[in-house]
Amino acid sequence: MAASPGCCHFHLSGIPVSDSPPISLPSAAEEALVERLRARDEAAMTEFYDRYAAALYGVIFRIVKAEDEAEDVLQEAMVKIWHAFASYDASKGRLFTWVVNICRNLSIDKIRSRQHRVGSRTMGLDDSLTAQRQAAPATFRPEHIGLQEITQTLIPEQRQIIDLLYFEGYTQSEVAEELDLPLGTVKTRARTAIKLLSKLIR
Amino acid sequence: MQDIQAYIESGILELYALGDLSSAERAEVEAQAARHPAVRQELTQVQAALGLYAEAHAITPPAGMRERVLGHVLANLNSPVAETPATPASRPATSSLRADVDELVQSRHAETTTSTPVLPLNAPEPVAPARSSGWAIAASVALLLSLVGNALLYNNWQQANGELVALQNDNARIAAATQANYRQQLGAMQEQNAILRNDEFRAVALAGTKAAPAAKARVLYNLATKAVYVDVKNLPALPADKQYQLWALDNGKPVDAGTLAVGTAAGDSLQHMKDIASAQAFAMTVEPAGGSVNPTLSTMTVMGAI
């Protein structure tokens, strides 16, 4: 059942896909890479980098917000992915999901271990909504899939909640407290936002 | 089947995908996904949606990073750390990503403390000369048990220590966040007070329509600066995919004045809407989240003339 979680009914409509299909969706290339990593093929790590570095670096950078630290975390994450590969279980989720989560966890650990963490994080709080209302920063690759669709699909309040949950490592209760919203509202908004996003797929 | 639907709609799959669950809760989600294809499918979709969100935020890494990172990574593939990914088979099948990775880190961490006392079990030589002396064996076993016990206690103590630090961090952050929140609220209230006391603002009472007789709100319209604020007294609650939208009526033509945030609709505070050049009346309708280009007149909730 889990062998091919919807292998064929995923395709993107209305999203400009330049050359290769999005790496966040299943593909034969991903399966081949998993096989090579499982077989402990060291050269596969180069392919891994070329395939995932931009996406992973984007996630890490959004969390740690500093280039040198983002590079450290990516490096650390790749070493960890290699050594922990035996614990990757394809029946529980896609390779991309697994590696993004490793990167998120390491990034969040990184910012939590910072001395000035409390200060730097609360600094962002006052401006977070304003920041969300602004257009995407120029560092984002405008030619890349989806960002435009995402800004069109989600209202700023929904993006803000997903950003806090996904990129800042907040729990839903923390988001509720931070935005001064009832927990139920946070739950429904998060769920609605994810539902809207999944409509971009298929 | 209905239970499954309720389970899916409870939002727990989103929490799972966001990494916001305890290990017991994660195991439960994984068990449900293994048992029910509908749960698995929904979970796959949620993960794909978040994956797409992550991928949409991709950033091309700075020049030179590829060589540095790959150089470091390839040099570390065979480091001593490589010894640890052992025992995948002994790991419970239910453990999930975060737990797996943490475990790995901990096992690396605990290696120095636990591996020494445990080693003799696998290497029976020192104990082997079992000279039929029951006392020696009993003493060895007691010593081993004590060593293992110590290692476990040490581990627990370390874990508790780590949790304490995490709790203290959480505490400090929540305190700071609350303070920031109060400061923000105070600023917003001062601003609102200034608006309410400003004579340039004209209050336009909006009364409920037949659809919602108890609904009540008002618009504060500055004829000089064209600024529009909305102040809700009472509006029916809406589902998450709907929003109230304010319209200015200018010579009978509706002009979009923006959508109301959830807090505004609940009457928490004033909201600054879009500037309106000229209007004779204001009205509010219920629109899909994000607002509409033209008002859905059948959903008009409140209305009032200047």
Coordinates of C-alpha atoms in Angstrom, one line a residue:
Chain A
M1 CA 0.0 0.0 0.0
A2 CA 2.6 2.5 1.0
A3 CA 4.9 1.3 -1.8
S4 CA 3.7 4.0 -4.1
P5 CA 1.8 6.7 -2.2
G6 CA 0.0 8.1 -5.1
C7 CA 2.7 7.6 -7.7
C8 CA 0.8 8.8 -10.7
H9 CA -2.0 11.2 -9.7
F10 CA 0.5 14.0 -8.8
H11 CA 1.1 16.5 -11.4
L12 CA 1.2 20.3 -11.2
S13 CA -1.3 22.3 -13.1
G14 CA -0.9 26.0 -13.6
I15 CA 2.6 26.0 -12.0
P16 CA 5.4 26.9 -14.4
V17 CA 7.7 24.0 -14.2
S18 CA 10.9 24.9 -16.0
D19 CA 12.8 21.8 -16.8
S20 CA 12.8 19.1 -14.1
P21 CA 9.8 18.1 -12.0
P22 CA 9.6 19.5 -8.4
I23 CA 11.8 17.5 -6.0
S24 CA 9.1 17.6 -3.4
L25 CA 7.0 15.2 -5.4
P26 CA 7.8 11.5 -5.9
S27 CA 9.9 10.4 -8.9
A28 CA 12.0 7.5 -10.2
A29 CA 15.1 9.6 -9.7
E30 CA 14.3 9.8 -6.0
E31 CA 13.9 6.1 -5.7
A32 CA 17.2 5.5 -7.5
L33 CA 18.9 7.8 -5.1
V34 CA 17.4 6.1 -2.1
E35 CA 18.7 2.7 -3.4
R36 CA 22.2 4.1 -3.8
L37 CA 22.2 5.7 -0.4
R38 CA 21.0 2.4 1.1
A39 CA 23.8 0.6 -0.7
R40 CA 26.2 3.1 0.9
D41 CA 27.3 4.6 -2.4
E42 CA 29.3 7.7 -1.4
A43 CA 29.1 9.3 -4.8
A44 CA 25.3 9.5 -4.2
M45 CA 25.9 12.3 -1.8
T46 CA 27.1 14.5 -4.6
E47 CA 23.9 13.8 -6.5
F48 CA 22.0 14.4 -3.3
Y49 CA 23.5 17.8 -2.9
D50 CA 22.8 18.8 -6.5
R51 CA 19.2 17.7 -6.1
Y52 CA 18.2 19.0 -2.7
A53 CA 20.8 21.7 -1.6
A54 CA 18.8 24.7 -2.9
A55 CA 15.5 23.5 -1.3
L56 CA 17.2 22.5 2.0
Y57 CA 19.3 25.6 2.1
G58 CA 16.2 27.7 1.7
V59 CA 14.5 26.0 4.6
I60 CA 17.6 26.2 6.8
F61 CA 18.3 29.9 5.9
R62 CA 14.7 30.8 6.7
I63 CA 15.2 29.4 10.2
V64 CA 18.8 30.4 11.2
K65 CA 18.8 33.7 9.1
A66 CA 22.6 33.8 8.6
E67 CA 24.5 32.5 5.6
D68 CA 27.5 30.9 7.5
E69 CA 25.3 29.2 10.0
A70 CA 23.0 27.9 7.3
E71 CA 26.0 26.4 5.6
D72 CA 27.2 24.7 8.8
V73 CA 23.7 23.3 9.4
L74 CA 23.4 21.9 5.8
Q75 CA 26.8 20.3 6.2
E76 CA 25.9 18.8 9.5
A77 CA 22.6 17.6 8.2
M78 CA 24.1 15.8 5.2
V79 CA 26.6 14.0 7.5
K80 CA 23.7 13.0 9.7
I81 CA 21.5 11.9 6.8
W82 CA 24.3 9.6 5.6
H83 CA 24.9 8.1 9.0
A84 CA 21.3 7.8 10.0
F85 CA 20.1 6.5 6.6
A86 CA 19.3 3.1 8.0
S87 CA 16.5 4.7 10.0
Y88 CA 14.9 6.2 6.9
D89 CA 11.7 4.2 6.3
A90 CA 10.2 4.9 2.9
S91 CA 6.8 3.5 4.0
K92 CA 6.5 6.4 6.5
G93 CA 7.1 9.2 4.0
R94 CA 9.1 10.5 1.2
L95 CA 12.9 11.1 1.3
F96 CA 12.4 14.8 0.8
T97 CA 10.0 14.9 3.8
W98 CA 12.6 13.1 5.9
V99 CA 15.6 15.2 5.0
V100 CA 13.7 18.5 5.3
N101 CA 12.6 17.5 8.8
I102 CA 16.2 16.6 9.8
C103 CA 17.3 20.1 8.5
R104 CA 14.4 21.8 10.4
N105 CA 15.3 20.0 13.6
L106 CA 19.0 20.8 13.3
S107 CA 18.2 24.5 12.5
I108 CA 15.8 24.9 15.3
D109 CA 18.4 23.3 17.7
K110 CA 20.9 25.8 16.3
I111 CA 18.8 28.9 17.0
R112 CA 17.8 27.5 20.4
S113 CA 21.4 27.1 21.4
R114 CA 22.3 30.7 20.6
Q115 CA 23.0 32.9 23.5
H116 CA 21.0 35.8 22.1
R117 CA 18.2 33.6 21.1
V118 CA 15.5 35.1 23.2
G119 CA 16.4 38.6 22.1
S120 CA 16.6 37.9 18.4
R121 CA 13.4 35.9 18.3
T122 CA 11.3 38.4 20.1
M123 CA 12.7 41.2 17.9
G124 CA 11.0 39.5 15.0
L125 CA 7.7 39.2 16.8
D126 CA 6.6 42.8 16.5
D127 CA 7.4 42.9 12.8
S128 CA 6.4 39.5 11.8
L129 CA 3.0 40.3 10.4
T130 CA 4.3 43.4 8.6
A131 CA 7.1 41.2 7.1
Q132 CA 4.5 38.8 5.9
R133 CA 2.6 41.5 4.2
Q134 CA 5.6 42.5 2.1
A135 CA 6.4 40.8 -1.1
A136 CA 8.8 37.9 -1.1
P137 CA 12.5 39.0 -0.6
A138 CA 14.7 39.1 -3.6
T139 CA 16.7 36.2 -2.4
F140 CA 13.9 33.9 -3.4
R141 CA 14.3 32.4 -6.8
P142 CA 11.5 34.0 -8.7
E143 CA 11.7 31.5 -11.5
H144 CA 11.3 28.7 -9.0
I145 CA 8.0 26.8 -8.9
G146 CA 5.1 27.8 -6.7
L147 CA 6.1 30.8 -4.7
Q148 CA 3.9 33.0 -6.7
E149 CA 1.1 30.5 -6.6
I150 CA 1.6 30.2 -2.8
T151 CA 1.3 34.0 -2.3
Q152 CA -1.8 33.9 -4.4
T153 CA -3.3 30.9 -2.7
L154 CA -2.7 31.8 0.9
I155 CA -3.8 35.0 2.6
P156 CA -1.0 36.7 4.7
E157 CA -2.5 35.5 8.0
Q158 CA -2.3 31.8 6.8
R159 CA 1.2 32.2 5.5
Q160 CA 2.2 33.7 8.8
I161 CA 0.9 30.7 10.7
I162 CA 2.5 28.2 8.4
D163 CA 5.8 30.1 8.6
L164 CA 5.7 30.1 12.4
L165 CA 4.9 26.4 12.6
Y166 CA 7.1 25.2 9.8
F167 CA 10.0 27.6 9.7
E168 CA 10.2 28.8 13.3
G169 CA 9.4 25.6 15.1
Y170 CA 6.5 27.0 17.1
T171 CA 3.9 24.7 18.5
Q172 CA 0.3 25.6 17.8
S173 CA -0.2 26.7 21.4
E174 CA 2.8 29.0 21.0
V175 CA 1.4 30.4 17.8
A176 CA -2.0 31.0 19.5
E177 CA -0.3 32.8 22.4
E178 CA 2.0 34.8 20.1
L179 CA -0.8 36.0 17.8
D180 CA -3.3 36.3 20.6
L181 CA -5.7 33.9 18.8
P182 CA -7.8 31.1 20.2
L183 CA -6.0 27.7 19.7
G184 CA -9.0 26.5 17.7
T185 CA -8.6 29.3 15.2
V186 CA -4.9 28.5 14.8
K187 CA -5.8 24.8 14.2
T188 CA -8.4 25.6 11.6
R189 CA -6.3 28.2 9.8
A190 CA -3.3 25.8 9.7
R191 CA -5.5 23.0 8.4
T192 CA -7.2 25.3 5.8
A193 CA -3.8 26.6 4.6
I194 CA -2.4 23.1 4.2
K195 CA -5.5 22.0 2.4
L196 CA -5.2 25.0 0.0
L197 CA -1.6 24.1 -0.6
S198 CA -2.3 20.5 -1.4
K199 CA -4.8 21.7 -4.0
L200 CA -1.8 23.2 -5.9
I201 CA -0.7 19.6 -6.3
R202 CA -2.7 17.2 -8.6
Chain B
M1 CA -15.4 5.0 8.5
Q2 CA -16.8 8.1 10.2
D3 CA -14.3 7.7 13.0
I4 CA -11.5 7.8 10.4
Q5 CA -13.0 10.9 8.8
A6 CA -13.2 12.5 12.2
Y7 CA -9.6 11.4 13.0
I8 CA -8.4 13.0 9.7
E9 CA -10.2 16.2 10.4
S10 CA -9.0 16.5 13.9
G11 CA -5.8 18.1 12.6
I12 CA -3.5 15.6 14.2
L13 CA -2.0 14.7 10.8
E14 CA -0.9 18.3 10.3
L15 CA 0.6 18.3 13.8
Y16 CA 2.5 15.1 12.9
A17 CA 3.8 16.5 9.6
L18 CA 4.9 19.7 11.4
G19 CA 6.8 17.7 14.1
D20 CA 4.5 19.0 16.9
L21 CA 3.7 15.6 18.6
S22 CA 5.2 13.5 21.4
S23 CA 6.7 10.2 20.4
A24 CA 3.7 8.3 21.7
E25 CA 1.4 10.4 19.6
R26 CA 3.6 10.0 16.6
A27 CA 3.5 6.2 17.0
E28 CA -0.3 6.4 17.2
V29 CA -0.5 8.3 13.9
E30 CA 1.9 5.9 12.2
A31 CA -0.2 3.0 13.4
Q32 CA -3.4 4.6 12.1
A33 CA -1.7 5.4 8.7
A34 CA -0.5 1.8 8.4
R35 CA -4.0 0.5 9.2
H36 CA -6.2 2.9 7.1
P37 CA -5.3 3.8 3.5
A38 CA -7.4 7.0 3.8
V39 CA -5.3 8.2 6.7
R40 CA -2.1 7.3 4.8
Q41 CA -3.3 9.2 1.7
E42 CA -4.2 12.3 3.7
L43 CA -0.9 12.2 5.5
T44 CA 1.0 11.9 2.2
Q45 CA -1.0 14.9 0.9
V46 CA -0.2 17.0 4.0
Q47 CA 3.5 16.1 3.7
A48 CA 3.5 16.9 0.0
A49 CA 1.8 20.2 0.6
L50 CA 4.4 21.2 3.2
G51 CA 7.2 19.9 0.9
L52 CA 5.9 22.1 -1.8
Y53 CA 5.9 25.0 0.6
A54 CA 9.5 24.3 1.5
E55 CA 10.5 23.9 -2.1
A56 CA 8.9 27.1 -3.1
H57 CA 11.2 28.9 -0.7
A58 CA 14.3 27.3 -2.2
I59 CA 17.4 29.6 -2.3
T60 CA 20.4 29.0 -4.6
P61 CA 23.3 28.6 -2.2
P62 CA 26.1 31.1 -2.4
A63 CA 29.0 30.5 -4.8
G64 CA 31.7 28.1 -3.5
M65 CA 29.4 26.4 -1.0
R66 CA 29.0 23.3 -3.1
E67 CA 32.7 22.5 -2.9
R68 CA 33.0 23.4 0.8
V69 CA 30.0 21.4 1.9
L70 CA 30.7 18.3 -0.3
G71 CA 34.3 18.4 0.7
H72 CA 33.4 18.3 4.4
V73 CA 30.6 15.8 4.0
L74 CA 32.6 13.3 1.9
A75 CA 35.5 13.6 4.4
N76 CA 33.2 12.7 7.2
L77 CA 31.3 9.7 5.8
N78 CA 33.8 7.3 7.3
S79 CA 34.4 9.1 10.5
P80 CA 34.1 7.1 13.8
V81 CA 30.6 8.4 14.0
A82 CA 29.8 5.9 11.2
E83 CA 29.9 3.1 13.9
T84 CA 26.7 4.3 15.5
P85 CA 23.9 3.8 13.0
A86 CA 23.9 0.2 14.2
T87 CA 20.8 -1.5 15.6
P88 CA 18.2 -0.4 13.2
A89 CA 16.6 -3.7 13.7
S90 CA 16.3 -3.4 17.5
R91 CA 14.7 0.1 17.1
P92 CA 11.0 -0.1 17.5
A93 CA 9.3 0.1 14.1
T94 CA 7.0 2.8 15.5
S95 CA 9.7 5.4 16.3
S96 CA 9.6 8.3 13.9
L97 CA 12.1 10.7 12.4
R98 CA 12.7 13.0 15.3
A99 CA 13.1 10.2 17.7
D100 CA 15.4 8.3 15.3
V101 CA 17.7 11.2 14.9
D102 CA 17.7 12.1 18.6
E103 CA 18.3 8.5 19.4
L104 CA 21.3 8.5 17.1
V105 CA 22.7 11.6 18.7
Q106 CA 22.1 10.2 22.1
S107 CA 23.6 6.8 21.4
R108 CA 26.7 8.6 20.1
H109 CA 26.7 10.7 23.2
A110 CA 26.1 7.9 25.6
E111 CA 28.6 5.6 23.9
T112 CA 31.4 6.7 26.2
T113 CA 29.3 6.0 29.3
T114 CA 27.3 2.9 28.5
S115 CA 29.6 1.0 26.2
T116 CA 32.2 0.3 28.9
P117 CA 30.0 -1.6 31.4
V118 CA 28.0 -3.4 28.7
L119 CA 31.0 -4.7 26.8
P120 CA 31.8 -7.7 29.1
L121 CA 28.4 -9.2 28.3
N122 CA 29.5 -9.7 24.7
A123 CA 33.1 -10.5 25.6
P124 CA 32.8 -13.3 28.1
E125 CA 36.6 -14.0 28.4
P126 CA 37.1 -12.3 31.8
V127 CA 34.1 -14.0 33.3
A128 CA 34.7 -17.2 31.4
P129 CA 37.1 -19.1 33.7
A130 CA 33.9 -20.0 35.6
R131 CA 35.9 -21.9 38.2
S132 CA 32.7 -23.3 39.5
S133 CA 32.9 -20.5 42.0
G134 CA 29.3 -19.3 42.3
W135 CA 30.5 -16.4 44.4
A136 CA 32.7 -15.0 41.7
I137 CA 29.9 -15.2 39.1
A138 CA 27.4 -13.7 41.5
A139 CA 29.8 -10.8 42.3
S140 CA 30.4 -10.2 38.6
V141 CA 26.7 -10.1 37.9
A142 CA 26.1 -7.8 40.8
L143 CA 28.9 -5.5 39.6
L144 CA 27.6 -5.5 36.1
L145 CA 24.1 -4.8 37.3
S146 CA 25.4 -1.9 39.3
L147 CA 27.4 -0.5 36.4
V148 CA 24.4 -0.8 34.1
G149 CA 22.2 0.8 36.7
N150 CA 24.7 3.7 37.1
A151 CA 24.8 4.2 33.4
L152 CA 21.0 4.3 33.2
L153 CA 20.8 6.8 36.1
Y154 CA 23.5 8.9 34.5
N155 CA 21.5 8.9 31.3
N156 CA 18.3 9.8 33.1
W157 CA 20.0 12.6 35.0
Q158 CA 21.4 14.0 31.8
Q159 CA 18.1 13.9 30.1
A160 CA 16.3 15.6 33.0
N161 CA 19.0 18.2 33.0
G162 CA 18.4 18.8 29.2
E163 CA 14.7 19.0 29.8
L164 CA 15.2 21.6 32.5
V165 CA 17.3 23.8 30.3
A166 CA 14.7 23.5 27.6
L167 CA 11.9 24.4 30.0
Q168 CA 13.9 27.4 31.3
N169 CA 14.4 28.5 27.7
D170 CA 10.7 28.2 26.9
N171 CA 9.9 30.1 30.0
A172 CA 12.1 33.0 29.1
R173 CA 10.8 33.1 25.6
I174 CA 7.2 33.0 26.6
A175 CA 7.8 35.8 29.1
A176 CA 9.5 37.9 26.4
A177 CA 6.8 37.1 23.9
T178 CA 4.1 38.1 26.3
Q179 CA 5.8 41.4 27.1
A180 CA 6.2 42.1 23.4
N181 CA 2.6 41.3 23.0
Y182 CA 1.5 43.7 25.7
R183 CA 3.6 46.5 24.3
Q184 CA 2.0 45.9 20.9
Q185 CA -1.5 45.9 22.3
L186 CA -0.8 49.1 24.3
G187 CA 0.4 50.8 21.1
A188 CA -2.7 49.6 19.2
M189 CA -5.0 51.0 22.0
Q190 CA -3.3 54.3 22.0
E191 CA -3.7 54.6 18.3
Q192 CA -7.4 53.6 18.5
N193 CA -7.9 56.1 21.3
A194 CA -6.5 58.9 19.1
I195 CA -8.8 57.9 16.3
L196 CA -11.9 57.8 18.5
R197 CA -11.1 61.3 19.9
N198 CA -10.3 62.8 16.6
D199 CA -13.1 65.2 15.4
E200 CA -12.3 64.7 11.8
F201 CA -13.7 61.2 11.9
R202 CA -17.3 60.7 11.2
A203 CA -19.0 57.7 12.8
V204 CA -21.3 55.8 10.4
A205 CA -23.5 53.3 12.2
L206 CA -24.1 50.0 10.4
A207 CA -27.2 48.1 11.4
G208 CA -27.9 44.4 10.9
T209 CA -29.9 43.3 7.8
K210 CA -32.7 40.8 7.8
A211 CA -30.2 38.0 7.5
A212 CA -28.5 39.1 10.8
P213 CA -30.8 41.4 12.8
A214 CA -28.5 41.4 15.8
A215 CA -25.4 42.4 13.8
K216 CA -24.0 45.8 14.6
A217 CA -20.8 47.7 13.6
R218 CA -19.6 51.2 12.7
V219 CA -17.3 52.8 10.3
L220 CA -15.1 55.7 11.2
Y221 CA -14.6 57.7 8.1
N222 CA -12.2 60.7 7.9
L223 CA -13.5 62.9 5.2
A224 CA -10.3 64.9 5.1
T225 CA -7.7 62.1 4.9
K226 CA -10.1 59.5 3.4
A227 CA -9.0 57.0 6.1
V228 CA -11.5 54.3 7.0
Y229 CA -11.6 52.3 10.2
V230 CA -14.1 49.7 11.1
D231 CA -15.3 48.9 14.7
V232 CA -17.3 45.8 15.2
K233 CA -19.9 45.5 18.0
N234 CA -21.4 42.2 17.0
L235 CA -21.1 40.0 13.9
P236 CA -22.0 36.3 13.5
A237 CA -19.0 34.0 13.6
L238 CA -17.8 32.7 10.2
P239 CA -16.2 29.4 9.1
A240 CA -12.4 29.6 8.5
D241 CA -12.8 29.8 4.7
K242 CA -15.0 33.0 4.9
Q243 CA -14.3 36.6 5.7
Y244 CA -16.3 39.8 6.2
Q245 CA -15.5 42.4 3.5
L246 CA -16.3 46.1 3.8
W247 CA -17.7 48.0 0.9
A248 CA -18.2 51.7 0.4
L249 CA -21.1 52.7 -1.8
D250 CA -20.4 55.6 -4.0
N251 CA -23.3 56.7 -6.2
G252 CA -24.7 53.2 -5.8
K253 CA -21.5 51.6 -7.0
P254 CA -19.7 49.2 -4.5
V255 CA -16.0 50.0 -3.8
D256 CA -13.8 47.4 -2.0
A257 CA -12.6 48.7 1.4
G258 CA -10.8 45.5 2.4
T259 CA -11.5 42.3 4.4
L260 CA -11.8 42.1 8.1
A261 CA -9.3 40.2 10.2
V262 CA -10.7 37.5 12.4
G263 CA -9.9 39.6 15.5
T264 CA -11.7 42.6 14.1
A265 CA -14.8 40.6 13.2
A266 CA -14.8 39.3 16.8
G267 CA -14.8 42.9 18.0
D268 CA -11.3 42.9 19.5
S269 CA -10.1 46.1 18.0
L270 CA -10.4 48.7 15.3
Q271 CA -9.0 47.9 11.9
H272 CA -7.6 50.3 9.4
M273 CA -9.2 49.6 6.1
K274 CA -8.5 50.9 2.6
D275 CA -8.8 54.6 2.0
I276 CA -12.1 55.6 0.3
A277 CA -12.3 58.7 -1.8
S278 CA -16.0 59.2 -1.6
A279 CA -18.9 57.3 -0.2
Q280 CA -22.5 57.8 0.8
A281 CA -22.9 54.5 2.6
F282 CA -21.0 51.4 3.9
A283 CA -22.0 47.8 3.9
M284 CA -20.5 44.4 4.8
T285 CA -20.8 41.1 3.1
V286 CA -19.6 37.6 3.7
E287 CA -17.0 36.5 1.0
P288 CA -14.6 33.6 0.5
A289 CA -11.3 34.1 2.5
G290 CA -9.2 36.7 0.8
G291 CA -12.2 38.8 -0.4
S292 CA -14.0 39.2 -3.7
V293 CA -13.9 41.7 -6.5
N294 CA -17.7 42.2 -6.4
P295 CA -19.9 41.9 -3.3
T296 CA -22.1 38.9 -2.9
L297 CA -25.2 40.9 -2.1
S298 CA -27.2 38.0 -0.7
T299 CA -24.8 37.8 2.2
M300 CA -25.0 41.4 3.2
T301 CA -24.8 41.5 7.0
V302 CA -24.8 45.2 8.0
M303 CA -25.3 48.5 6.2
G304 CA -25.6 52.2 7.0
A305 CA -25.7 55.5 5.3
I306 CA -23.5 58.5 6.2

